[in-house]
Coordinates of C-alpha atoms (C1' of nucleotides) in Angstrom, one line a residue:
Chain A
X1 CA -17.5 -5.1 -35.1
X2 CA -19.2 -3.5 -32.1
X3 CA -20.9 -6.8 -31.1
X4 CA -17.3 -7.7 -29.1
X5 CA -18.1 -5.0 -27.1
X6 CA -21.1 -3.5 -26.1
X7 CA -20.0 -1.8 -23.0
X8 CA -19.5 2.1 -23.1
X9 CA -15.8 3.4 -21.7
X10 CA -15.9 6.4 -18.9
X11 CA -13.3 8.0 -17.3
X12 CA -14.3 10.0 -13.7
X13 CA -12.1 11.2 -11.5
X14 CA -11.8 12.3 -7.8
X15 CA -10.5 15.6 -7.0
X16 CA -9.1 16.4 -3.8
X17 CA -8.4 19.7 -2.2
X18 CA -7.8 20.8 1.7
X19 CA -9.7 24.4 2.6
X20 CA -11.0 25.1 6.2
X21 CA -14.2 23.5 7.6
X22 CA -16.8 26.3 7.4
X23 CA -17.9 25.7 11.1
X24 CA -14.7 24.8 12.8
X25 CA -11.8 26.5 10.6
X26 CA -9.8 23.3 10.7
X27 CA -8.5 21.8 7.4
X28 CA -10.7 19.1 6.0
X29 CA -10.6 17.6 2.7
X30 CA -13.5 18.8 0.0
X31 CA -14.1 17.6 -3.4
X32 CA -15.4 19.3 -6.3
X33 CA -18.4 17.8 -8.1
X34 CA -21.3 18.5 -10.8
X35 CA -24.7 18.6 -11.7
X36 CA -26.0 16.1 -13.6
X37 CA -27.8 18.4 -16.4
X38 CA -29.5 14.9 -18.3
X39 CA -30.9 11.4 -17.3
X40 CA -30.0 9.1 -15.6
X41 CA -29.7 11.0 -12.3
X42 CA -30.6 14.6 -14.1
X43 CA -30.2 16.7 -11.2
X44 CA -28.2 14.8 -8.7
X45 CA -24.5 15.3 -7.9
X46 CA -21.8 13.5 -9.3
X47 CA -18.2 13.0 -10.1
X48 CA -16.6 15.0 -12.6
X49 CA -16.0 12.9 -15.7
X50 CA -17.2 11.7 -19.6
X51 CA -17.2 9.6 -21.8
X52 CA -13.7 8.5 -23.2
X53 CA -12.7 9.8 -26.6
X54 CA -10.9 7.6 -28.5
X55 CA -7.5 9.2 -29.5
X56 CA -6.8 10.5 -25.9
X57 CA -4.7 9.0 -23.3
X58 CA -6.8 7.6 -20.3
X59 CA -4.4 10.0 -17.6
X60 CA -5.1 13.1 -20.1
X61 CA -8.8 12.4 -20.0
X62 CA -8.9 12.6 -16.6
X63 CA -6.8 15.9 -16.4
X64 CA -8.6 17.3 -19.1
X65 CA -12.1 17.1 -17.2
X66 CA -10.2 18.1 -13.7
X67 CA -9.4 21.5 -15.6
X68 CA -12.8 21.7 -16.9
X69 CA -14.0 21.5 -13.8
X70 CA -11.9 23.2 -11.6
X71 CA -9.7 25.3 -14.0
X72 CA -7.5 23.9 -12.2
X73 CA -4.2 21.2 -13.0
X74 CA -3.6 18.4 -11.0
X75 CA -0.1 18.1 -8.3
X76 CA -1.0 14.1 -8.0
X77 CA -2.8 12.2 -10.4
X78 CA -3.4 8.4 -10.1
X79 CA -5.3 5.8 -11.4
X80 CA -8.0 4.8 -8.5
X81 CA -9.5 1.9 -10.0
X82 CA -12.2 0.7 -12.7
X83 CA -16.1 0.0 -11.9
X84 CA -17.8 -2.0 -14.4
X85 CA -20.5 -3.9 -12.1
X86 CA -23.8 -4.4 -14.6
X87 CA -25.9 -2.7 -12.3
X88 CA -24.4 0.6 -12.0
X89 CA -26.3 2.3 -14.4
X90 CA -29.6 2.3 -15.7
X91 CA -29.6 1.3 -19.5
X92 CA -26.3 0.2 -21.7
X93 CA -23.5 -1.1 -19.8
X94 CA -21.2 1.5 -18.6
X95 CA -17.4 0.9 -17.6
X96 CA -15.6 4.1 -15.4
X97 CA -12.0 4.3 -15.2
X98 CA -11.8 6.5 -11.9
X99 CA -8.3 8.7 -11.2
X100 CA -7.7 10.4 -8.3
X101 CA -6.6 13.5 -7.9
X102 CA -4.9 16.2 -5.5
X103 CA -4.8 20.0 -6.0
X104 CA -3.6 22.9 -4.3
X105 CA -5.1 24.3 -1.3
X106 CA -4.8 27.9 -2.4
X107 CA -5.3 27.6 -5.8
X108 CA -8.7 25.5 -4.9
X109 CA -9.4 28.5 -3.1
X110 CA -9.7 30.3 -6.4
X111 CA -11.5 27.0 -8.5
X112 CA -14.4 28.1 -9.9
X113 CA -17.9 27.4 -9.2
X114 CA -21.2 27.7 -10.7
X115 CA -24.6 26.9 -10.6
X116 CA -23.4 23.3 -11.6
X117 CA -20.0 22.9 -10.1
X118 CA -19.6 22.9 -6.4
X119 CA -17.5 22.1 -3.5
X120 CA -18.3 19.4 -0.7
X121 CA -16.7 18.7 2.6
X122 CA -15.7 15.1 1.9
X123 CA -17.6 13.7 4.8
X124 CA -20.9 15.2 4.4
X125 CA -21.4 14.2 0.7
X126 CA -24.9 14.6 -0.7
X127 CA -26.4 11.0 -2.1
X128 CA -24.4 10.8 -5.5
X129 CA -25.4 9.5 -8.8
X130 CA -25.0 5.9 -10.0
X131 CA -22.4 4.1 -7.3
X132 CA -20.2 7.6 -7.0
X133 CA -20.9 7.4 -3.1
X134 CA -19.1 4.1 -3.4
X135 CA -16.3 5.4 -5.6
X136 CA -15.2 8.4 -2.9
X137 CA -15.1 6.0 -0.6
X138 CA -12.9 4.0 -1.9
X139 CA -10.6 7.1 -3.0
X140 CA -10.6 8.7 0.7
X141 CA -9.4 5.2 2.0
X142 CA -6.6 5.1 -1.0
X143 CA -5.9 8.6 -0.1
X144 CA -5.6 7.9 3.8
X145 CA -3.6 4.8 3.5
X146 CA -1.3 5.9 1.1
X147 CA -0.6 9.4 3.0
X148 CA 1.1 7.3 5.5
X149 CA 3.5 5.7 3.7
X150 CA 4.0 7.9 0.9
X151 CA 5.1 11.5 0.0
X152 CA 1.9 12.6 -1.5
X153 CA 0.8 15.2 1.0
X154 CA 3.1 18.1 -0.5
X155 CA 0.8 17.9 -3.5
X156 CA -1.8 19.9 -1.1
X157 CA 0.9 22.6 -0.8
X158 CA 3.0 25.0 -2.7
X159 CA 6.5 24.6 -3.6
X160 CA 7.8 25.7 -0.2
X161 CA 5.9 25.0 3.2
X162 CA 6.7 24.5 6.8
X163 CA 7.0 21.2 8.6
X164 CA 3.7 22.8 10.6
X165 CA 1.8 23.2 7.2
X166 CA 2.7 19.6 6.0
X167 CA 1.6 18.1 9.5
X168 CA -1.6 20.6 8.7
X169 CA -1.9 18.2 5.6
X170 CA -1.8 14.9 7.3
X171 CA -3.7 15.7 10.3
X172 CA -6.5 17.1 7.8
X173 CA -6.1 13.9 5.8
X174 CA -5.8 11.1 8.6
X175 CA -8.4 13.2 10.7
X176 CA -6.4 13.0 14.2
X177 CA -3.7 15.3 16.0
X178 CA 0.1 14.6 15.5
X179 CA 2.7 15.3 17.6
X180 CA 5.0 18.4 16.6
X181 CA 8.2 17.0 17.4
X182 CA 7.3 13.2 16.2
X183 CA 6.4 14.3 13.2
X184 CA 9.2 16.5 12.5
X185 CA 11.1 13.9 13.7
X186 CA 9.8 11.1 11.1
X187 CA 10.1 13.8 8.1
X188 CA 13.4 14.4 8.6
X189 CA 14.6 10.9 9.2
X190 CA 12.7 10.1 6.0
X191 CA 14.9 12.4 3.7
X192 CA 11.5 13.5 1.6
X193 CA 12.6 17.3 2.6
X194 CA 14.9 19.6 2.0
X195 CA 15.8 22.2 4.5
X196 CA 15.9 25.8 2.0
X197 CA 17.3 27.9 4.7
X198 CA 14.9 30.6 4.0
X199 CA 12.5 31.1 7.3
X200 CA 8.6 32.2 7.6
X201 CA 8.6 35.6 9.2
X202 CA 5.3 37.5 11.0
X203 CA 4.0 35.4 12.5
X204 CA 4.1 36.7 16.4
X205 CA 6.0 33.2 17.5
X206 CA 9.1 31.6 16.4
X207 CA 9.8 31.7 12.8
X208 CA 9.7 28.3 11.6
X209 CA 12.1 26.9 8.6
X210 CA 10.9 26.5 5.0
X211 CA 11.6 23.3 3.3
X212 CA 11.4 22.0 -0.2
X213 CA 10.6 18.3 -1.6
X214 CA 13.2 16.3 -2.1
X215 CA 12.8 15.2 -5.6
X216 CA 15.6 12.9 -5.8
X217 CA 14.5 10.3 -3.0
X218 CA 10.9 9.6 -4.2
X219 CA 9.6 6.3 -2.2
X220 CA 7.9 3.6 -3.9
X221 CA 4.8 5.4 -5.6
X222 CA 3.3 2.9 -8.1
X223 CA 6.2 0.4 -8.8
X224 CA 7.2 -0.1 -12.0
X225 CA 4.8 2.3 -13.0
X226 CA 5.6 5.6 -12.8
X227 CA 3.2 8.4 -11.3
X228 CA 1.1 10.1 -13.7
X229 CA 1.5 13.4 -12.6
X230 CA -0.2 16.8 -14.9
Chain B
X1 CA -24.1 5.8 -30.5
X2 CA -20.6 4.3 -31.0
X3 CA -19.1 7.6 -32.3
X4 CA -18.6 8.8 -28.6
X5 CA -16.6 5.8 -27.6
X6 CA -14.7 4.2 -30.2
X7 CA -12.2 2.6 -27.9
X8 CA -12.6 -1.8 -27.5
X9 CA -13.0 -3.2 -23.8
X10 CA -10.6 -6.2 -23.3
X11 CA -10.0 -8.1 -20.0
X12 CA -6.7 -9.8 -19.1
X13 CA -5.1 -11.5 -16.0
X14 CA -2.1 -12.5 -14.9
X15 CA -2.4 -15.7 -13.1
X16 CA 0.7 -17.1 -10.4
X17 CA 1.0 -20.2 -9.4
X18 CA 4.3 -22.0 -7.6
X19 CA 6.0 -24.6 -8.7
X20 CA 9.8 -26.3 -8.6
X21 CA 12.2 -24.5 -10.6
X22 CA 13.4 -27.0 -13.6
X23 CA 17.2 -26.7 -12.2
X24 CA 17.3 -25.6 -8.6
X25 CA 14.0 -27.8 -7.4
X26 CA 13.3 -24.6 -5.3
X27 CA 10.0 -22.8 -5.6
X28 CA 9.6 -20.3 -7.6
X29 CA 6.6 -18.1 -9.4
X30 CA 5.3 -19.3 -12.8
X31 CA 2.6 -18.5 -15.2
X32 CA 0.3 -19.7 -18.0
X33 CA 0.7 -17.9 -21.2
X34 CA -1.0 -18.2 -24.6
X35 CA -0.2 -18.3 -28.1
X36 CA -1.8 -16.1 -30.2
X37 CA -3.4 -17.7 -33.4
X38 CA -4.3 -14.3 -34.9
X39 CA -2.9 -10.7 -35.9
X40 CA -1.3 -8.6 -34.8
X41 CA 1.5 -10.7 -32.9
X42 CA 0.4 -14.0 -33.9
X43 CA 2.3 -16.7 -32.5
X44 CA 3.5 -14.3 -29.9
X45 CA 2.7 -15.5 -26.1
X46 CA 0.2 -13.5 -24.4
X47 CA -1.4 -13.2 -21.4
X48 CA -4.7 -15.0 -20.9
X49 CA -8.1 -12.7 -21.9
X50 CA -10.4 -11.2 -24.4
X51 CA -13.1 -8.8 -25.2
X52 CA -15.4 -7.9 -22.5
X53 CA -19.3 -9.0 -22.9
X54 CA -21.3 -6.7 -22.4
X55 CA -23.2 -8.7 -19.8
X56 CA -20.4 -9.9 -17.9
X57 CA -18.7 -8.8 -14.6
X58 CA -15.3 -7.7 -14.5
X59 CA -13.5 -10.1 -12.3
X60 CA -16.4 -13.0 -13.8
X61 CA -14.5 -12.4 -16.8
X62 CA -11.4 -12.2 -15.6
X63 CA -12.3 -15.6 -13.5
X64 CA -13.7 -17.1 -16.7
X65 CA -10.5 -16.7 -18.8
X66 CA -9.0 -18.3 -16.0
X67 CA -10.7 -21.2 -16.4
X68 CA -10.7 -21.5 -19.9
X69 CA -7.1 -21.2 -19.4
X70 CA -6.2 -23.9 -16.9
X71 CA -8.6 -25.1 -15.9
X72 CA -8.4 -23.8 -12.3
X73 CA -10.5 -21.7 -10.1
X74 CA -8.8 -18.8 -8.4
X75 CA -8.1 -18.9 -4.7
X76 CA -7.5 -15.0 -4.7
X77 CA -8.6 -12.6 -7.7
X78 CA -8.0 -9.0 -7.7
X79 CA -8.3 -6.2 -10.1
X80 CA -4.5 -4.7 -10.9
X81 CA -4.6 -2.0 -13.2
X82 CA -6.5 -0.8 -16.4
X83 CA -3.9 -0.2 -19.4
X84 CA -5.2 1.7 -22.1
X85 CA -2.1 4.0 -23.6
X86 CA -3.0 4.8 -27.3
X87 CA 0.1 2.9 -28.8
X88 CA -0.2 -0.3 -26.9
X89 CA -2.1 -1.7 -29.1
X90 CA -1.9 -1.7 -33.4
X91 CA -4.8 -0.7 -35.1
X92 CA -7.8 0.3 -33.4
X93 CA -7.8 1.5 -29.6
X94 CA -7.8 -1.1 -26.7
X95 CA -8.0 -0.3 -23.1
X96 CA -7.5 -3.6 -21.5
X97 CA -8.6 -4.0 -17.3
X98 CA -6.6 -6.2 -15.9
X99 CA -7.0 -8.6 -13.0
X100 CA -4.3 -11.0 -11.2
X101 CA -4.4 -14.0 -9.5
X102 CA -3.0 -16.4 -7.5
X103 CA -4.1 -20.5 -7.6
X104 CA -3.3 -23.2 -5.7
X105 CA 0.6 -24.5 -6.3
X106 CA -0.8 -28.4 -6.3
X107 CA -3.7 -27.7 -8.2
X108 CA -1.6 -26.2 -10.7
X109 CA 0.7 -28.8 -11.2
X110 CA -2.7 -30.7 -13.2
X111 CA -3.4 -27.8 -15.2
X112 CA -4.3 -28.1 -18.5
X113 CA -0.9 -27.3 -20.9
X114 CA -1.2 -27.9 -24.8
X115 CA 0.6 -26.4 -27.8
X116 CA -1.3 -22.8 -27.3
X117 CA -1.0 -23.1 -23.4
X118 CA 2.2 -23.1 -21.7
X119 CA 3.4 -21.9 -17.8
X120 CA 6.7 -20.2 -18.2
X121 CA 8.8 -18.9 -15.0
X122 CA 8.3 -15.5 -13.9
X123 CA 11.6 -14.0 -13.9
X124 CA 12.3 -15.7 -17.8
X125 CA 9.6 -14.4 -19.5
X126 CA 10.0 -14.6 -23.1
X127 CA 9.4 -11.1 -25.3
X128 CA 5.5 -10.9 -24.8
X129 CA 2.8 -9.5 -27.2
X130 CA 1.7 -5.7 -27.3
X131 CA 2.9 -4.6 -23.4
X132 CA 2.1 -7.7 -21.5
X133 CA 6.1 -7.5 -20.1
X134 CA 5.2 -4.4 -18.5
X135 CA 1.9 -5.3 -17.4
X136 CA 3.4 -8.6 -15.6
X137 CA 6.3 -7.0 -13.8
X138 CA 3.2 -4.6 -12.5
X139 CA 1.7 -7.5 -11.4
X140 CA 4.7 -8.7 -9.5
X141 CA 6.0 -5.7 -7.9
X142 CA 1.9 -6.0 -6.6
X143 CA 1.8 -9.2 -5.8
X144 CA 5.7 -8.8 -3.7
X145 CA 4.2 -5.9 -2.0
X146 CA 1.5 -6.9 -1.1
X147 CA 2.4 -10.4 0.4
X148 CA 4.6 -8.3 3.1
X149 CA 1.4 -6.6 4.3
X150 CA -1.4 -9.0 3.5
X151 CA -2.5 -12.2 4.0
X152 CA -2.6 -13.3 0.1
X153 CA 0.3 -16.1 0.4
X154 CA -1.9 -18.8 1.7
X155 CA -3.6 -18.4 -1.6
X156 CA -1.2 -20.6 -3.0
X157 CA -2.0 -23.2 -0.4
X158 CA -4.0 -25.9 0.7
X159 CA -6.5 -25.7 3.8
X160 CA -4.1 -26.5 6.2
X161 CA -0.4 -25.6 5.9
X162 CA 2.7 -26.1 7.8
X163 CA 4.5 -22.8 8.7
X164 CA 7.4 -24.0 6.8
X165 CA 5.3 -24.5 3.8
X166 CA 4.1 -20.6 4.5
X167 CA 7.4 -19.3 4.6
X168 CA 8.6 -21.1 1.5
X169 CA 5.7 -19.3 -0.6
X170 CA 7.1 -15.9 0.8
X171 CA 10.5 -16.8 0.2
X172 CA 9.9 -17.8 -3.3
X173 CA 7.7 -14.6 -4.1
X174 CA 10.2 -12.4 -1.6
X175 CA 13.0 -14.0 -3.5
X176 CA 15.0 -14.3 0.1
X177 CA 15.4 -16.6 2.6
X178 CA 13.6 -15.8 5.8
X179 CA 14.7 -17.1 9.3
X180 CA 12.2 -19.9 9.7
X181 CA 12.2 -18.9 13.7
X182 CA 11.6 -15.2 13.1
X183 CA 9.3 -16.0 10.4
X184 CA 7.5 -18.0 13.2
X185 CA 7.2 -15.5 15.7
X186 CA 5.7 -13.0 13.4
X187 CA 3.3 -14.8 12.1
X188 CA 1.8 -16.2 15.3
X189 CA 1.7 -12.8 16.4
X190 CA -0.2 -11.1 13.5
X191 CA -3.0 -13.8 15.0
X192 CA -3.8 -15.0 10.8
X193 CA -3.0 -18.4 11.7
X194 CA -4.7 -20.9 13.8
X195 CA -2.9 -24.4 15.0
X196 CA -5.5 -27.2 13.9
X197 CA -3.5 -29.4 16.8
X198 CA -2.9 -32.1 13.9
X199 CA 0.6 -32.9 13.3
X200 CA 2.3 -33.9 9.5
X201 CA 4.2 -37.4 10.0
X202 CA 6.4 -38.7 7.4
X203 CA 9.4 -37.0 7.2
X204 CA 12.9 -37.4 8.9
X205 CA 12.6 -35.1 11.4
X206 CA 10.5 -33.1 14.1
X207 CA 6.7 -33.1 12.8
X208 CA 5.4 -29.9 12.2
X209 CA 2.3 -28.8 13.6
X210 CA -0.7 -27.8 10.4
X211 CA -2.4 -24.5 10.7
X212 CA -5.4 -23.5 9.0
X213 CA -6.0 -19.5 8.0
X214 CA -8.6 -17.5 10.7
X215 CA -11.0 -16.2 8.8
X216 CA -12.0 -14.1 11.3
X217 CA -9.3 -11.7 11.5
X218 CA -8.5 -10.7 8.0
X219 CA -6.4 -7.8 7.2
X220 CA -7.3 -4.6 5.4
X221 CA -6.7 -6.1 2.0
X222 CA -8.8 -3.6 -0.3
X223 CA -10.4 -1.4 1.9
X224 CA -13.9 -0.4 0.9
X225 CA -14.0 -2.4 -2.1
X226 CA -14.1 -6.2 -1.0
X227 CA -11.8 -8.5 -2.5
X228 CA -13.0 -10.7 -5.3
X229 CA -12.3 -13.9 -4.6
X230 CA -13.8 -17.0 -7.1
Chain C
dG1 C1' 21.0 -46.1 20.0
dG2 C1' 23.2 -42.3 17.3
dA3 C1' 23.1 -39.2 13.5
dG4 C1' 20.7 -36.2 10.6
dT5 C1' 17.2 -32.7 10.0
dT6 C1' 13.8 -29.6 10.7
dA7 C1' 10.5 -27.6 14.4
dT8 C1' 10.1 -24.6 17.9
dG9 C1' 11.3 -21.8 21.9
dG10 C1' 14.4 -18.3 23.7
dT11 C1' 17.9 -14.3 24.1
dC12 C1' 20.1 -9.9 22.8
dA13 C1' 20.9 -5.7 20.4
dT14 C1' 19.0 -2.3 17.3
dT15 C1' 15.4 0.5 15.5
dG16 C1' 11.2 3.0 15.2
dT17 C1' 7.8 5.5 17.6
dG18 C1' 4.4 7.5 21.0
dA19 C1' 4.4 10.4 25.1
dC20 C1' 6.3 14.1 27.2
dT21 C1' 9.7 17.8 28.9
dA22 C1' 12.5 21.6 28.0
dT23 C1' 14.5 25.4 25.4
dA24 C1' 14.5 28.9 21.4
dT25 C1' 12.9 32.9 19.3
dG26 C1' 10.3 36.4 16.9
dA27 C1' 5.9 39.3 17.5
dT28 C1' 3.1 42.1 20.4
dG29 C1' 1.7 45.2 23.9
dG30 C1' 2.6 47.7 27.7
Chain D
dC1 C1' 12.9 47.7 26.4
dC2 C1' 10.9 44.0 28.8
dA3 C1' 7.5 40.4 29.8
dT4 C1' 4.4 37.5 27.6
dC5 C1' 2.5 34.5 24.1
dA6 C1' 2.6 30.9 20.9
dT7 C1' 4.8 28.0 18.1
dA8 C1' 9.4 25.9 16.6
dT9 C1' 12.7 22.7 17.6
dA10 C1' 15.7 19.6 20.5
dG11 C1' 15.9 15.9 23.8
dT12 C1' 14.5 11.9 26.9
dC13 C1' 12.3 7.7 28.2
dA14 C1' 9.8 3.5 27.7
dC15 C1' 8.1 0.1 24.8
dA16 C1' 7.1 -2.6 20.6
dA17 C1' 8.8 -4.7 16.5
dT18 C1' 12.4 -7.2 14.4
dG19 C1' 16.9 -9.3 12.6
dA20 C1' 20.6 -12.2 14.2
dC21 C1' 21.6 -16.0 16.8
dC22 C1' 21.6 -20.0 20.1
dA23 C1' 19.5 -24.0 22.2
dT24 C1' 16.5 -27.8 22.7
dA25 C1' 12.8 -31.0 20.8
dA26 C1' 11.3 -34.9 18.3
dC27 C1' 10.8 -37.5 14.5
dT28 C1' 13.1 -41.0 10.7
dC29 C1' 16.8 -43.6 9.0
dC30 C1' 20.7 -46.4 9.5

DNA sequence: GGAGTTATGGTCATTGTGACTATATGATGG
DNA sequence: CCATCATATAGTCACAATGACCATAACTCC
């Protein structure tokens, strides 16, 4: 019965979090990932992941090693895409499902690390193991695009922020300044926020307004599939 | 060694072509099912796929079962989605990758059909084995989205095209009619055209002029990860 | 030659958006 | 208590993209 299938089943999964750039104190986007402690690779960095058990749900599996990784659960989880090229590993032929992930800024703060966990500033990436290099690529461009035309960035931040810590996100994320008042502009238009009334005090300038996500006029997401948040 | 993976690799696509509607002689999307001549579903219609070999690509499969299929070689191939819920499948655990293509309308029309082959209209599907409905409206929420953003519709054409042939593969996959001037204007604009200066004679009115896709200026269509075409 | 039919070239109003100006308002320090 | 600072928030203006239309071009068919 194995001979159908002689391919081994993964599932990795890219886990995005926004903390200040140790040098410049600007948000940037960093990425958790661990230590290969056997061969192939023993020793080099890679995405968090393992093999796929067989009575667990494909989304679950990729929760399941975010929290074991992180301690941490998931605001956005989505299925990135699934590498199965011959070459990608050394021995039997391994297929990754890869999800992507986004987590809370403050809570990453807290994520724990170890000897063989650890944090990366997404641009300056060490080399990876097997094609995982390849794989964050592709998840920063999903990421990028999809920040654009999509509500995802809240999943960075808590339950309530200010427009100025959403913009935060997106000029993090798309890696060039935003105007203030555009932006405000194009989130309200959009309807993804809710004004709470509440206000940020002490900070020594105008307090600004807190809003809240507007659950009830999600855009588009994933079609007819729906997000796989948790 | 199979104890850490006891889950079976499949490969499926969903394959469009266009073609006259039966009744309203306009263009519509169809596609190529199959019978299935074993449990579970048997003589349920399926989508067109099967186990992964171990020492096949991805999209080669997906391009193979194509074939096998029709008969045809895809003029656009891309990987959709990777469906792997516990339930979807009686009886031992399947995670099925998924690719979808689009072939030439003409080229279609010579396909191979038999008793276990059959193209049925996309929007009158009958009820499909395990979740091939779902997996197909996936595929054509994709497919619709992506047409609006991408350059993927001459995929159903020839080498040269009129622009009135153009617009009637976005109005049958946009399902509305589009202002053939307007329609025009933007795609001359987006530069993804370029006039051959050849002219099609023969029919009762103004000859159109025939435009061949510029290779040079494709459009972001997957980013990092290059699209899979043959 | 005239009618029919689609191709193709414009116009006009509306909308979305980048660039930029101006005002609001609490904290802070004298 | 007032001036200052720094960001919040409200407008303005010009320009690009686009839907709705109108007008003319150029073939075939009768």
């Amino acid at each position: 019965m194995t001979s159908k299938n002689q391919s081994t089943l993964a599932v990795s999964t890219v886990i995005f979090a926004l903390r200040p750039d140790e040098a410049s104190g600007l948000m940037t986007l960093w990425l958790p990932l661990v230590r290969r402690i056997r061969e192939p690779h023993l020793g080099q960095w890679a995405l968090p992941g393992g093999w796929l058990p067989g009575d667990e749900e494909l989304a679950a599996a990729a929760s399941r090693t975010l929290r074991e990784t992180t301690g941490l659960a998931p605001k956005y989880l989505e299925q990135l895409y699934t590498f199965g090229d011959l070459g990608r590993s050394p021995g039997n032929r391994v297929v990754s499902v890869v999800y992507w992930a986004l987590v809370q800024s403050d809570e990453a703060a807290l994520a724990a690390v170890g000897e063989n966990v650890q944090w990366f500033p997404a641009d300056r990436l060490p080399e990876l193991a097997f094609d995982h290099n390849r794989i964050v690529d592709y998840a920063l461009w999903r990421l990028r695009t999809k920040v654009e035309y999509s509500r995802i960035a809240h999943a960075f931040l808590g339950e309530t922020f200010t427009l100025a810590q959403l913009r935060d996100v997106h000029e993090a994320v798309l890696q060039k300044p935003l105007d203030p008042a555009n932006f405000r502009r194009t989130v309200e238009a959009s309807g993804t926020v809710v004004d709470t009334g509440q206000h940020l005090a002490g900070a020594r300038h105008r307090p600004p307004r807190l809003y809240r996500y507007n659950d009830s006029s999600r855009l588009a997401d994933q079609g007819p599939l729906g997000p796989s948040i948790g």
